[in-house]
mmCIF file of C-alpha atoms in Angstrom:
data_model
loop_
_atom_site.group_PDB
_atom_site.id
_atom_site.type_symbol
_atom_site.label_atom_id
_atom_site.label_comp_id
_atom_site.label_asym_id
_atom_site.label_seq_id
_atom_site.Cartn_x
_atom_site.Cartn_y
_atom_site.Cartn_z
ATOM 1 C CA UNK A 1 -11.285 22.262 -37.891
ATOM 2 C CA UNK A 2 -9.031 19.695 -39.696
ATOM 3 C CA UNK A 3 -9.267 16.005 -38.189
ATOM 4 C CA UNK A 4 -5.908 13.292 -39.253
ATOM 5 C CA UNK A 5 -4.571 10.399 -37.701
ATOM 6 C CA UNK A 6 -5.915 11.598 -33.993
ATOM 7 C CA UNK A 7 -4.822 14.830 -34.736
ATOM 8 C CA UNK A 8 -6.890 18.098 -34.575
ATOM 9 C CA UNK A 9 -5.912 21.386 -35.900
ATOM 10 C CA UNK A 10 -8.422 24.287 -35.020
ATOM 11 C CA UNK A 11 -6.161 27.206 -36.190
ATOM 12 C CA UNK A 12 -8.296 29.584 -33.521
ATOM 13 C CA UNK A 13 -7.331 32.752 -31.485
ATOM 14 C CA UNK A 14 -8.509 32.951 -28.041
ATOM 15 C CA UNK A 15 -8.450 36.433 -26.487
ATOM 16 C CA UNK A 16 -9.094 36.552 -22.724
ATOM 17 C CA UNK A 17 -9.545 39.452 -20.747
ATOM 18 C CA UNK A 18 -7.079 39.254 -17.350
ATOM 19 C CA UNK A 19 -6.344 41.632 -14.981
ATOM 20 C CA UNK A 20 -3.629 41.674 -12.516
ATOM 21 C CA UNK A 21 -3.331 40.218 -9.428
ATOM 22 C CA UNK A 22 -4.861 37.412 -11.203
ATOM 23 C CA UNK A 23 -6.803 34.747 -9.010
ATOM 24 C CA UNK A 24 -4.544 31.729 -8.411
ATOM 25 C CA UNK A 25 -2.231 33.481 -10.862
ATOM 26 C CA UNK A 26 -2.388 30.362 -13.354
ATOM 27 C CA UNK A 27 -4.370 29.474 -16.432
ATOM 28 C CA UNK A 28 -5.887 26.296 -17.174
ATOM 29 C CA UNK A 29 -6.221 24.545 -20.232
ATOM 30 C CA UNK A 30 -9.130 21.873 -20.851
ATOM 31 C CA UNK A 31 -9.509 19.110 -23.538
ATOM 32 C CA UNK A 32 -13.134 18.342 -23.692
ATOM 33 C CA UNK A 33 -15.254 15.516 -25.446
ATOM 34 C CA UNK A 34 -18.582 17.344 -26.648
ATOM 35 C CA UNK A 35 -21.840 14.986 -25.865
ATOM 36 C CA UNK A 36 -25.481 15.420 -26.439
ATOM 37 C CA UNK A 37 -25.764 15.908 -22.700
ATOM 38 C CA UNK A 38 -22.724 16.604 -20.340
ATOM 39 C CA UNK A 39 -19.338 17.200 -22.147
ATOM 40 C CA UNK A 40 -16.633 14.578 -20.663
ATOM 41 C CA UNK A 41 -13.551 16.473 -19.412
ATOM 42 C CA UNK A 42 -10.017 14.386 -21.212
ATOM 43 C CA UNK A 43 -7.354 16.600 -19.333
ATOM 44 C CA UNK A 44 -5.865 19.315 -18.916
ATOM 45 C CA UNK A 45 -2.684 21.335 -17.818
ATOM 46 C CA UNK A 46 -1.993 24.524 -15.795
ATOM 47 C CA UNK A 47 0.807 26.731 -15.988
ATOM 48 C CA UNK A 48 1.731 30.309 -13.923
ATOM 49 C CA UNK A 49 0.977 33.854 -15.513
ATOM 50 C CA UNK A 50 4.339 34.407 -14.773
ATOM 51 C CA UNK A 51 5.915 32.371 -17.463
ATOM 52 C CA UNK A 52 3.469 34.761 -19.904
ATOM 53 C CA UNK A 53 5.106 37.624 -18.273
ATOM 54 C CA UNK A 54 8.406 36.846 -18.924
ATOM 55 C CA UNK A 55 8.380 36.206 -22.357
ATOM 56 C CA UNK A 56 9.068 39.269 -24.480
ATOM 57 C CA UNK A 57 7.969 38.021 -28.040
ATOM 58 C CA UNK A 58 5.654 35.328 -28.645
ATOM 59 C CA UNK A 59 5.721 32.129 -26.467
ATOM 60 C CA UNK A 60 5.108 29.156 -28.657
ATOM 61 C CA UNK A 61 5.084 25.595 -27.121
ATOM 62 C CA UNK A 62 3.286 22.094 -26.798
ATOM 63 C CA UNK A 63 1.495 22.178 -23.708
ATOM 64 C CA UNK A 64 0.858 18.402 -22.336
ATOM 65 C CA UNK A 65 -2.818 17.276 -20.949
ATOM 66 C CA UNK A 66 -2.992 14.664 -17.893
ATOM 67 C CA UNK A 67 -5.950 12.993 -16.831
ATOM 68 C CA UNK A 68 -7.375 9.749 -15.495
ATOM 69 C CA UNK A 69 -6.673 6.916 -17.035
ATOM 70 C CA UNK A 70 -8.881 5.213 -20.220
ATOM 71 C CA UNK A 71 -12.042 4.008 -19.051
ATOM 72 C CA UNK A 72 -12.133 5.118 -15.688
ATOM 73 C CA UNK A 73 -14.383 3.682 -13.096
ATOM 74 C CA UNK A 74 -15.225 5.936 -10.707
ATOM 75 C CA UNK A 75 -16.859 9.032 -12.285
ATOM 76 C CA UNK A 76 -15.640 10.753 -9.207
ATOM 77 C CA UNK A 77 -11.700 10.720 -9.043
ATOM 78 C CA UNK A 78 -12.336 10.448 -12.567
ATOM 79 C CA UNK A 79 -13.196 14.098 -12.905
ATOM 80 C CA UNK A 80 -11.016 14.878 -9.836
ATOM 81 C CA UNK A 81 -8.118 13.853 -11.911
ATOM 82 C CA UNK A 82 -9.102 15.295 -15.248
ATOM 83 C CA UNK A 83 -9.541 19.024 -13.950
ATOM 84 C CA UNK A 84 -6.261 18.607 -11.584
ATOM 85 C CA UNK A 85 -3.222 17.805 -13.756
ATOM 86 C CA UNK A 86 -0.752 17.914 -10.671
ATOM 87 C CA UNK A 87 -3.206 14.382 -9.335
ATOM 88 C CA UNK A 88 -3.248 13.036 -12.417
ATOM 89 C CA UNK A 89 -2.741 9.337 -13.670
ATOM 90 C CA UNK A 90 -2.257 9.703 -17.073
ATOM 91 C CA UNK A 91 -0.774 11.526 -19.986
ATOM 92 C CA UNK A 92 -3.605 12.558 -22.517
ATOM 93 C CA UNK A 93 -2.304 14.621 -25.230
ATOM 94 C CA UNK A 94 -0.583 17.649 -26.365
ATOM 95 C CA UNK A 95 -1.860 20.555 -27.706
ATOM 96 C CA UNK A 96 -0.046 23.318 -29.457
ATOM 97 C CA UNK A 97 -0.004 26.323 -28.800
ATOM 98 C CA UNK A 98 1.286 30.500 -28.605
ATOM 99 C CA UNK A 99 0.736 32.732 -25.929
ATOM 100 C CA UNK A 100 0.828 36.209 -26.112
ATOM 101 C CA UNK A 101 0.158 39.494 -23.689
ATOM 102 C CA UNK A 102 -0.948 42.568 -24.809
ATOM 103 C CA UNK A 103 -1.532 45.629 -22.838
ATOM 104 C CA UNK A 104 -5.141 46.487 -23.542
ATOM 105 C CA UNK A 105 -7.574 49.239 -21.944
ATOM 106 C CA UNK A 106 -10.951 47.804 -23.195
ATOM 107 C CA UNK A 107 -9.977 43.769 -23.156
ATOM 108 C CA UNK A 108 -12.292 41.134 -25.268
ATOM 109 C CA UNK A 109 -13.298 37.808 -24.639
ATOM 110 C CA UNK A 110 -13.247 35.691 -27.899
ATOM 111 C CA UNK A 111 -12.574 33.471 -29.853
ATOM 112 C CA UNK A 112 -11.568 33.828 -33.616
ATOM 113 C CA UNK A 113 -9.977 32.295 -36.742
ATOM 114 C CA UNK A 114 -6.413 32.986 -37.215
ATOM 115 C CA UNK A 115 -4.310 33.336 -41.039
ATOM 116 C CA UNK A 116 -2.324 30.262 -42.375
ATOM 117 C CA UNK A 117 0.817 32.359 -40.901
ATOM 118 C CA UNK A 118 0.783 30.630 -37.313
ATOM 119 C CA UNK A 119 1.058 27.032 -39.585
ATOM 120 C CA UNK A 120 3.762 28.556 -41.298
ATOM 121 C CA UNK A 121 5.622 29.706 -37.515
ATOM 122 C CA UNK A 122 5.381 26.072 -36.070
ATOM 123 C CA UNK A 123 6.832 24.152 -38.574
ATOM 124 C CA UNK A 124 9.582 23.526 -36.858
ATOM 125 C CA UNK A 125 7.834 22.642 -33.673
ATOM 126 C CA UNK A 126 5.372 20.057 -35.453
ATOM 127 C CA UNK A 127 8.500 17.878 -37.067
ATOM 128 C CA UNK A 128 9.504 14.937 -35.404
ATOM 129 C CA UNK A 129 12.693 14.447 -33.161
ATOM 130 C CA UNK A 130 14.170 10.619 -32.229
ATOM 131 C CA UNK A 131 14.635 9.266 -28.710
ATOM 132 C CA UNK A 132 15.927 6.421 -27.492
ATOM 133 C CA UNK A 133 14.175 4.741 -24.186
ATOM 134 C CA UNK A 134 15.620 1.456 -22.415
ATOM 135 C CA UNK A 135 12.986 -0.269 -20.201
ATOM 136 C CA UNK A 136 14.021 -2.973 -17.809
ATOM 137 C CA UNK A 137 11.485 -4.338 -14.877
ATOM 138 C CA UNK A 138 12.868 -7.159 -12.524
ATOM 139 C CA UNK A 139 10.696 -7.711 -9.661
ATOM 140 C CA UNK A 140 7.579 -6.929 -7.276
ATOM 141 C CA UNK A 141 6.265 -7.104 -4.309
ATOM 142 C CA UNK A 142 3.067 -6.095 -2.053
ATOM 143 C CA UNK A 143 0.960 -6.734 -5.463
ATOM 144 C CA UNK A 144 -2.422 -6.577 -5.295
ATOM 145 C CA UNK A 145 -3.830 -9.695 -4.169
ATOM 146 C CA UNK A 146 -5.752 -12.287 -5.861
ATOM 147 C CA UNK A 147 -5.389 -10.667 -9.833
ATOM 148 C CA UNK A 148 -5.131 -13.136 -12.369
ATOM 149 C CA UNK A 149 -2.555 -11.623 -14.919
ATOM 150 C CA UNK A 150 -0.580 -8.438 -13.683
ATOM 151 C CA UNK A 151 1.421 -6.635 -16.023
ATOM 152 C CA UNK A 152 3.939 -3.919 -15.446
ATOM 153 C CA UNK A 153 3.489 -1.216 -18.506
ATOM 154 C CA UNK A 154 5.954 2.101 -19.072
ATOM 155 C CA UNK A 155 4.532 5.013 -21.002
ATOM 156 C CA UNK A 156 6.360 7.571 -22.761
ATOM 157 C CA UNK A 157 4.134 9.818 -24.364
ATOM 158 C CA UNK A 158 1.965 8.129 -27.098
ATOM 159 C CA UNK A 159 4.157 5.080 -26.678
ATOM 160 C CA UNK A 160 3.809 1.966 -24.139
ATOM 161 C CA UNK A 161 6.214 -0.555 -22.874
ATOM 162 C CA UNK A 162 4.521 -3.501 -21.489
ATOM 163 C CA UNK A 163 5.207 -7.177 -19.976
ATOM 164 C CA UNK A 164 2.171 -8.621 -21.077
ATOM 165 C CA UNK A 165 2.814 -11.685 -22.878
ATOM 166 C CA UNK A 166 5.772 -12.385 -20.711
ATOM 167 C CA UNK A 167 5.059 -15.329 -18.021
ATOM 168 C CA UNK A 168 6.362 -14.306 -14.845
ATOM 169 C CA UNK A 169 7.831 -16.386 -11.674
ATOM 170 C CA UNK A 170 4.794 -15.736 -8.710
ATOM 171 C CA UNK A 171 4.995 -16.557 -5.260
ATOM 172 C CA UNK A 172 1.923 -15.126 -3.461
ATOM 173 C CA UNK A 173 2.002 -11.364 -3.991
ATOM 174 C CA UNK A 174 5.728 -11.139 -5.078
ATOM 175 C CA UNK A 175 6.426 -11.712 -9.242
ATOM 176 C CA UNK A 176 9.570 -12.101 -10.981
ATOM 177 C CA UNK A 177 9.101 -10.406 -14.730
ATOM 178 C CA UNK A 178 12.472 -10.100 -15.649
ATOM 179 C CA UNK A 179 11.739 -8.074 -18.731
ATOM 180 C CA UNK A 180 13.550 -5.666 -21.522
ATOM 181 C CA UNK A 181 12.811 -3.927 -24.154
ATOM 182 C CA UNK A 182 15.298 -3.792 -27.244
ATOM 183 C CA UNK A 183 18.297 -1.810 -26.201
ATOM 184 C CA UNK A 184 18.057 1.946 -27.626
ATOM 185 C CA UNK A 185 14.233 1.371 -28.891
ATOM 186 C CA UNK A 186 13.346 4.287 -30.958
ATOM 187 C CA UNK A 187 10.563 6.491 -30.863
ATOM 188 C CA UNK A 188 9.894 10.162 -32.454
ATOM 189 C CA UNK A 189 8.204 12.685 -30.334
ATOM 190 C CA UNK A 190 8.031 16.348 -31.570
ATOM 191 C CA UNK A 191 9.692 17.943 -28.619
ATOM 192 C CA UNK A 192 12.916 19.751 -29.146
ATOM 193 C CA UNK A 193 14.506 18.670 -25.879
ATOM 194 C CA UNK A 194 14.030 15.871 -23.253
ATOM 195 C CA UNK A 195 13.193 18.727 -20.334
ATOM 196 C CA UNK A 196 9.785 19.172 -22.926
ATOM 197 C CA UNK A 197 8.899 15.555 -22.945
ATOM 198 C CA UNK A 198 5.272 14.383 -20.470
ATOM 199 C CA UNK A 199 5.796 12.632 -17.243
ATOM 200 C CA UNK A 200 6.451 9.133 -17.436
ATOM 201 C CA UNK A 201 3.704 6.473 -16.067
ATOM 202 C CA UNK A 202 4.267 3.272 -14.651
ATOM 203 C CA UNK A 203 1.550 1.188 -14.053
ATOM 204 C CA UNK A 204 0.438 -2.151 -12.308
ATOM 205 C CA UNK A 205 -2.398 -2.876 -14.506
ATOM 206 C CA UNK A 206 -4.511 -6.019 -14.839
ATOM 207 C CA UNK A 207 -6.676 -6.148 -18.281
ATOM 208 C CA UNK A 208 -8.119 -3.012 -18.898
ATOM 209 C CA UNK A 209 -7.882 -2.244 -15.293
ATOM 210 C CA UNK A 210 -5.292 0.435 -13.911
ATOM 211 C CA UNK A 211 -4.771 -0.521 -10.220
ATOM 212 C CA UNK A 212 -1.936 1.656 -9.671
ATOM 213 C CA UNK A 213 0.736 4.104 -11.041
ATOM 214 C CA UNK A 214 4.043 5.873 -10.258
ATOM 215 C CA UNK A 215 4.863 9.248 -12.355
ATOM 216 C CA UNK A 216 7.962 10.654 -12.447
ATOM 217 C CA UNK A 217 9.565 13.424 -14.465
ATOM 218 C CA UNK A 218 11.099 12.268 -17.908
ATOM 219 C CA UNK A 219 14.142 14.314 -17.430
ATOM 220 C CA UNK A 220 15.625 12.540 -14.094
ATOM 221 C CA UNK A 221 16.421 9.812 -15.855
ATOM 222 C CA UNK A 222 18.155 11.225 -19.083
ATOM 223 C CA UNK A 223 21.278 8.636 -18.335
ATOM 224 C CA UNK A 224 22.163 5.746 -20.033
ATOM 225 C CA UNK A 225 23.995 4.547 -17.150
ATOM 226 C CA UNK A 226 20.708 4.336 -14.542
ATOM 227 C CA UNK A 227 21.020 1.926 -11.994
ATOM 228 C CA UNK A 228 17.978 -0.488 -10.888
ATOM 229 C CA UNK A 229 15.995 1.028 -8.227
ATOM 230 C CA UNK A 230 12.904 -0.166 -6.804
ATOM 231 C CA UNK A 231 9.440 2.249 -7.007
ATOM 232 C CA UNK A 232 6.454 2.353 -4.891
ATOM 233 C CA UNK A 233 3.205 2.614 -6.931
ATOM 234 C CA UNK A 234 0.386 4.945 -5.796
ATOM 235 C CA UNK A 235 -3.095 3.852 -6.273
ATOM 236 C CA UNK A 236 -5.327 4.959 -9.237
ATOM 237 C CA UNK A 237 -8.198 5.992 -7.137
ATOM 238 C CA UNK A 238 -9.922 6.560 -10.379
ATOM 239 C CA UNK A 239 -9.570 2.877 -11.432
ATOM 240 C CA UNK A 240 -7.842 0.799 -8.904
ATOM 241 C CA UNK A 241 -10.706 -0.427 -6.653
ATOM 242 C CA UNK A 242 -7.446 -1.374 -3.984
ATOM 243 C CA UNK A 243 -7.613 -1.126 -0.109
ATOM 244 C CA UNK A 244 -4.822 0.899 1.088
ATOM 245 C CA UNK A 245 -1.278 2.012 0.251
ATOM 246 C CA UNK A 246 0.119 -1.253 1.018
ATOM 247 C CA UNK A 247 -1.694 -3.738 -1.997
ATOM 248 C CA UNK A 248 -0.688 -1.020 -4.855
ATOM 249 C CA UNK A 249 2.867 -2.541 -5.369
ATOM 250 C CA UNK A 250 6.717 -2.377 -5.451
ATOM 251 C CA UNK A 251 8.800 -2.484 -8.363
ATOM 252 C CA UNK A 252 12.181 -3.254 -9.775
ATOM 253 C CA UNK A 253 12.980 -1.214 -12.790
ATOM 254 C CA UNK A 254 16.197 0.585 -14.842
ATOM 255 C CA UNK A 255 14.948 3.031 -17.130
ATOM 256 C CA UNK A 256 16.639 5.524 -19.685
ATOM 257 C CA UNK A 257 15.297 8.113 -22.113
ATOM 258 C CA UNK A 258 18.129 9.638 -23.894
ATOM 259 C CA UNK A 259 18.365 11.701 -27.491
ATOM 260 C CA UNK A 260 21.163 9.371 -28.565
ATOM 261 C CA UNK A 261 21.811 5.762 -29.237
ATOM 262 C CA UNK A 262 24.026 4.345 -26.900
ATOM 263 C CA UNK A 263 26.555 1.620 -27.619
ATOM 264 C CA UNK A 264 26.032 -1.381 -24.946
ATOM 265 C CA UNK A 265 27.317 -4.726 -24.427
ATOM 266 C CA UNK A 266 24.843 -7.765 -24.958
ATOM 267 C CA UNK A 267 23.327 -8.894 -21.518
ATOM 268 C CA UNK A 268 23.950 -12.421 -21.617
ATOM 269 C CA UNK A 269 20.475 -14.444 -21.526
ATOM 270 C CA UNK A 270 18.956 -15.668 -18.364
ATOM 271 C CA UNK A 271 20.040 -12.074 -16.575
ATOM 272 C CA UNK A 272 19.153 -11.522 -13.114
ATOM 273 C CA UNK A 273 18.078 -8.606 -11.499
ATOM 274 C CA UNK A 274 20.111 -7.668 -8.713
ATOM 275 C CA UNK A 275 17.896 -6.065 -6.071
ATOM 276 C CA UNK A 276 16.610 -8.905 -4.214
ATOM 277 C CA UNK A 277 14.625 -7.528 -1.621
ATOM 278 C CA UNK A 278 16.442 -7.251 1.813
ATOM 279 C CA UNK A 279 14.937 -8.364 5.213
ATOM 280 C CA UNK A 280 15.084 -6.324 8.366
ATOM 281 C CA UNK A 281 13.180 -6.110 11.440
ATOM 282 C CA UNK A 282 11.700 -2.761 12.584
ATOM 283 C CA UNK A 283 10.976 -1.709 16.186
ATOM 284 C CA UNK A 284 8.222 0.840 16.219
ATOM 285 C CA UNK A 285 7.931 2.458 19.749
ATOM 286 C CA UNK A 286 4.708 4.312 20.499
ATOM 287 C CA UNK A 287 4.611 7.137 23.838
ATOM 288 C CA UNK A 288 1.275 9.373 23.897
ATOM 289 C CA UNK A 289 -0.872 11.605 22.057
ATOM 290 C CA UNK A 290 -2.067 14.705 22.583
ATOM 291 C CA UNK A 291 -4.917 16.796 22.031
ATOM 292 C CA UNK A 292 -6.553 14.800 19.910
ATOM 293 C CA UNK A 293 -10.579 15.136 18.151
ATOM 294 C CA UNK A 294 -13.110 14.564 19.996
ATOM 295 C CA UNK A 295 -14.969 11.925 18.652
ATOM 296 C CA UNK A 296 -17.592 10.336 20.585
ATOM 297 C CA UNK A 297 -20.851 12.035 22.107
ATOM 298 C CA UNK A 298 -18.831 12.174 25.818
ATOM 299 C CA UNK A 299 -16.532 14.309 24.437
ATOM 300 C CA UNK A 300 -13.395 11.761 24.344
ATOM 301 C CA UNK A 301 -12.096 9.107 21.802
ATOM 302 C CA UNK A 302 -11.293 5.612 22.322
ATOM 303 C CA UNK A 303 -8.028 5.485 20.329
ATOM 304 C CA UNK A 304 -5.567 3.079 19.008
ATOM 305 C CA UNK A 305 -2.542 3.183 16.120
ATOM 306 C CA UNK A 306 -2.770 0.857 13.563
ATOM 307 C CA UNK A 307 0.385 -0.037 11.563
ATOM 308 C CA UNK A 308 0.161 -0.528 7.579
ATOM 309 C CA UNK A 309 2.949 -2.983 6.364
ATOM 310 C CA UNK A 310 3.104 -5.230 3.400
ATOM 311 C CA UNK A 311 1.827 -7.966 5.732
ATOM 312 C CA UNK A 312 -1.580 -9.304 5.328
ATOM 313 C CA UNK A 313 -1.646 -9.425 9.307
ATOM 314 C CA UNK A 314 -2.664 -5.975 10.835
ATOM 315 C CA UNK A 315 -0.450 -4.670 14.304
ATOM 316 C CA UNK A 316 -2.300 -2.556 16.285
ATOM 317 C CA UNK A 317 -1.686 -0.959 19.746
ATOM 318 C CA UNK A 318 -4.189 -1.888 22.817
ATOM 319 C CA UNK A 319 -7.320 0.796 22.855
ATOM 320 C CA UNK A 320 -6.825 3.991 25.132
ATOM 321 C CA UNK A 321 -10.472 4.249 26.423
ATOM 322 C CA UNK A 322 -12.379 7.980 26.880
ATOM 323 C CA UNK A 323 -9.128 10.104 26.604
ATOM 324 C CA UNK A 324 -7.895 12.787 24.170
ATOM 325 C CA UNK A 325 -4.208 12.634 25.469
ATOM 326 C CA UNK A 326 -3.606 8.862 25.705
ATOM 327 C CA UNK A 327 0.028 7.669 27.142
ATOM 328 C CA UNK A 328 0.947 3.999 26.468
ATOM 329 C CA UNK A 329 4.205 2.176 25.971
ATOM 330 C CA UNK A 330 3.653 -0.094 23.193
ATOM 331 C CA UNK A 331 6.358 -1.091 20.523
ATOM 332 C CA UNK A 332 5.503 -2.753 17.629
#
């Protein structure tokens, strides 16, 4: 094993013995930190059998790890996130590597060293390839409450894009960042196209503290002529600490990852974001139930819908007392 800059290179053969139907029909990868006691899981990735199947010669490719986010809180969503990629909350790494399938009557389980030939194969994959990413963030709203310095921060890969520093306007649990990065910022990934590139994170983050996170795929926004659009963050169960949907946060942003530099006109200074939030009044009207779980001794429930808005005040409906099919006409 060769350790340099972060970077590992094991230069090892793993044969594994499959058989088809395969359960879950997937494979999992799993980056592990080896301890004295219990080994900490980093991330990991799955990926279908089928893509194996499909490829004739050898399949050679980076395969990105997601996880939970750096020092994690709760041990439990922690590991939850770690071992389930599609939950995750945070890119953690890429590993290289070339998958092969071999007919075999007696298959092996092992692992071996391979020749200097497979260094000599991904050459091309290990160089370095320029991108350009544009990262604008305007405004939010439904913050978490009572946090002394929230920042919004974009990551691309190894690379972060953050507001700290920058002083925003705050009225309660709304803040006005106004932030950019330098138009057509560079960075150098080794992935030959944008469709190969890791999820994008967005995250409300306070300190070292993750509170919440949005992810969304790197190639839906290969455009240099995205429009704002406001996101809803997600909580970071592993980190956040929140109560409910509603404190995680709402965002203004315009973001671009393209392979080219693009050409723009200066923004003059003192831009403004134009997605004010708009105002509207909505008329929830609630009917009946039915059928619901029993859950009290009698055999009934004593129900009620509660409403979750960005207000601080709950709505709730009047209580439907020792009934599993409750009819009221409440609006809310």
């Amino acid at each position: 094993i060769a350790t340099k800059k972060g970077s590992v290179t094991w230069n090892e053969e793993m044969w594994v013995a499959m058989r088809k139907p395969a359960l879950g029909g997937k494979v999992s990868f799993g980056l592990y930190n080896k301890n004295f006691t219990t080994d900490d899981y980093i991330g990991s990735m799955d990926f279908s059998l089928k893509y194996i199947e499909a490829k004739v010669q050898k399949a050679t490719r980076w395969i990105n790890l997601y996880g939970a986010t750096p020092n994690s809180r709760n041990k439990l969503y922690k590991r939850l996130y770690n071992e389930n990629p599609d939950f995750a909350s945070s890119w953690n790494g890429r590993v290289l590597v070339q998958l092969e399938k071999l007919d075999s009557k007696n298959p092996q389980q092992k692992c071996v060293k391979v020749s200097n030939e497979f260094d000599r194969e991904v050459t091309e994959l290990r160089s370095m390839k320029k991108y350009y990413v544009d990262v604008h963030v305007g405004e939010g709203i439904c913050l978490p409450e009572k946090r002394s310095d929230l920042a919004v921060e974009v990551r691309v890969a190894e690379y972060s894009f953050s507001t700290k520093g920058k002083n925003p306007l705050i009225a309660g649990r709304c803040y006005s960042w106004n932030w950019k990065t330098s138009p057509d910022t560079e960075i150098q990934l080794p992935y030959a196209s944008i469709k190969d590139i890791p999820d994008v994170f967005v995250y409300i983050r306070d300190g070292d503290r993750y509170y919440s996170f949005k992810r969304v795929k790197a190639k839906y926004y290969n455009n240099p002529n995205v429009d704002w659009e406001w996101i809803a963050l997600d909580e970071n169960l592993s980190d956040g600490g929140l109560s409910g949907k509603n404190n995680c946060g709402i965002i203004s942003w315009k973001f671009s990852l393209t392979d080219k530099p693009v050409a723009k006109k200066e923004e003059a200074k003192g831009w403004k974001v134009k997605t004010t939030p708009k105002f509207y009044k909505v008329f929830v009207h609630i009917f009946q139930c039915k059928d619901l779980p029993a859950a009290d001794e009698e055999g009934t429930s004593d129900t009620y819908i509660n409403l979750v808005t960005s207000s601080e005040v709950p709505i709730k409906t009047s209580i439907a007392y020792a009934t599993l099919n409750p009819v009221t006409t409440a609006c809310l």
